Amino acid sequence: MKLVFKMVCLVLLAMFTHGLEASVAPAIIDMGMPTAVSEGHGILGTTDVHETTDSGHNVQVWRVQSQFYHPGKFRLSMQHAVAGAQGSFYLIAWTDIDGNGIPDKEIGRSELKTGNSAGAWSSWDFTSTAENIFVGNTWSQNNEKIYYSQGSNNSYHGIENKLFFSRTFDAVPNQFVSPRYTNIKFSALFPEQKVLGVTTHEIQKIDDTGHNVQVWAVKPEFSRPGKYTISIKHAVAGSHGGFYIIAWADTTGNGIPDREIGRSELKIADMAGEWSSWSFNADASCRKIFVGNTWSQSDEKIFYLMENKLVRYEGLEDKLFFARKFNAVPNKSTQPRYTNIKVTVH
């Protein structure tokens, strides 16, 4: 009997202990995932070069093909042929300002990258608003070892195979030869989906602006070919608060809208405070993308604010491009100006 009682007590004690352990187990806190990014046209370049050599130069860049480049945020990655100082380099980006096809201005460079082992990759993220871009690397040592090929067995995806180089560190890479290849990867970085515009404090002031077309530029780090959805809030119901949602592009690179991408049908709200939306697609010819609205009436009422410390756009520039005539090009500008606008980059 005592033995049975003892066994029952042991079982109860085990059950109690198990329950206590479960009740005091540490909570698992979900801290969230890092912001996801997508790569616009995939990864450009190649990883197929196996030859290593001393190239005889100290700066080397290749041009990204125009159909794969749009101002924004990028990741450049290159592979170290050997570990340590001999295989170290700076990642660099250049642009051609005068349009002669030869790089003439450095956009920027990374800190010195050194591989812990042969075959290690180093990366650098940067933003560019330039019209074109050349990417590569540079080094100060004269006994470098890099992946380098002249071979017909190699090819780049999205990058031209003409190498622009200089035999001097920190010099302009204005000499060229082709074809040349190295192990290089280049990709555009975008948030998976980002809402731009007025995201915190909405505008309450209603006004007659004195113009008929208004657009704001999407900042370069959020611009890309692809789909956008614009949403704009109606200040009043009916025709006085009606508008067309529009998208324009800068196709020349001067920062001013010059071509209308498209417009919605006329949007009219049944009640003040309603939002209307419209989606469009931008292609690679759009150097810069502008979003906004337009109306034909001269007595419009819209949400419109010149300046307020609480109001800021996220991802849109606060410079307003406008026209005082319906269907005119919005090539005049003033700043800062705001309306209740939201833009989703898909």
JSON list of C-alpha atoms in Angstrom, two decimals, residues 85 114 123 169 173 185 264 292 297 338:
[
{"chain": "A", "resi": 85, "resn": "ALA", "atom": "CA", "xyz": [45.53, 42.49, -49.56]},
{"chain": "A", "resi": 114, "resn": "THR", "atom": "CA", "xyz": [39.18, 42.29, -48.56]},
{"chain": "A", "resi": 123, "resn": "SER", "atom": "CA", "xyz": [29.00, 43.86, -51.99]},
{"chain": "A", "resi": 169, "resn": "PHE", "atom": "CA", "xyz": [44.78, 54.41, -59.22]},
{"chain": "A", "resi": 173, "resn": "PRO", "atom": "CA", "xyz": [38.97, 55.10, -66.78]},
{"chain": "A", "resi": 185, "resn": "LYS", "atom": "CA", "xyz": [26.86, 40.94, -60.15]},
{"chain": "A", "resi": 264, "resn": "SER", "atom": "CA", "xyz": [-7.55, 57.88, -65.32]},
{"chain": "A", "resi": 292, "resn": "GLY", "atom": "CA", "xyz": [-0.64, 63.82, -59.35]},
{"chain": "A", "resi": 297, "resn": "GLN", "atom": "CA", "xyz": [-12.84, 73.39, -63.96]},
{"chain": "A", "resi": 338, "resn": "TYR", "atom": "CA", "xyz": [1.44, 69.04, -50.64]}
]
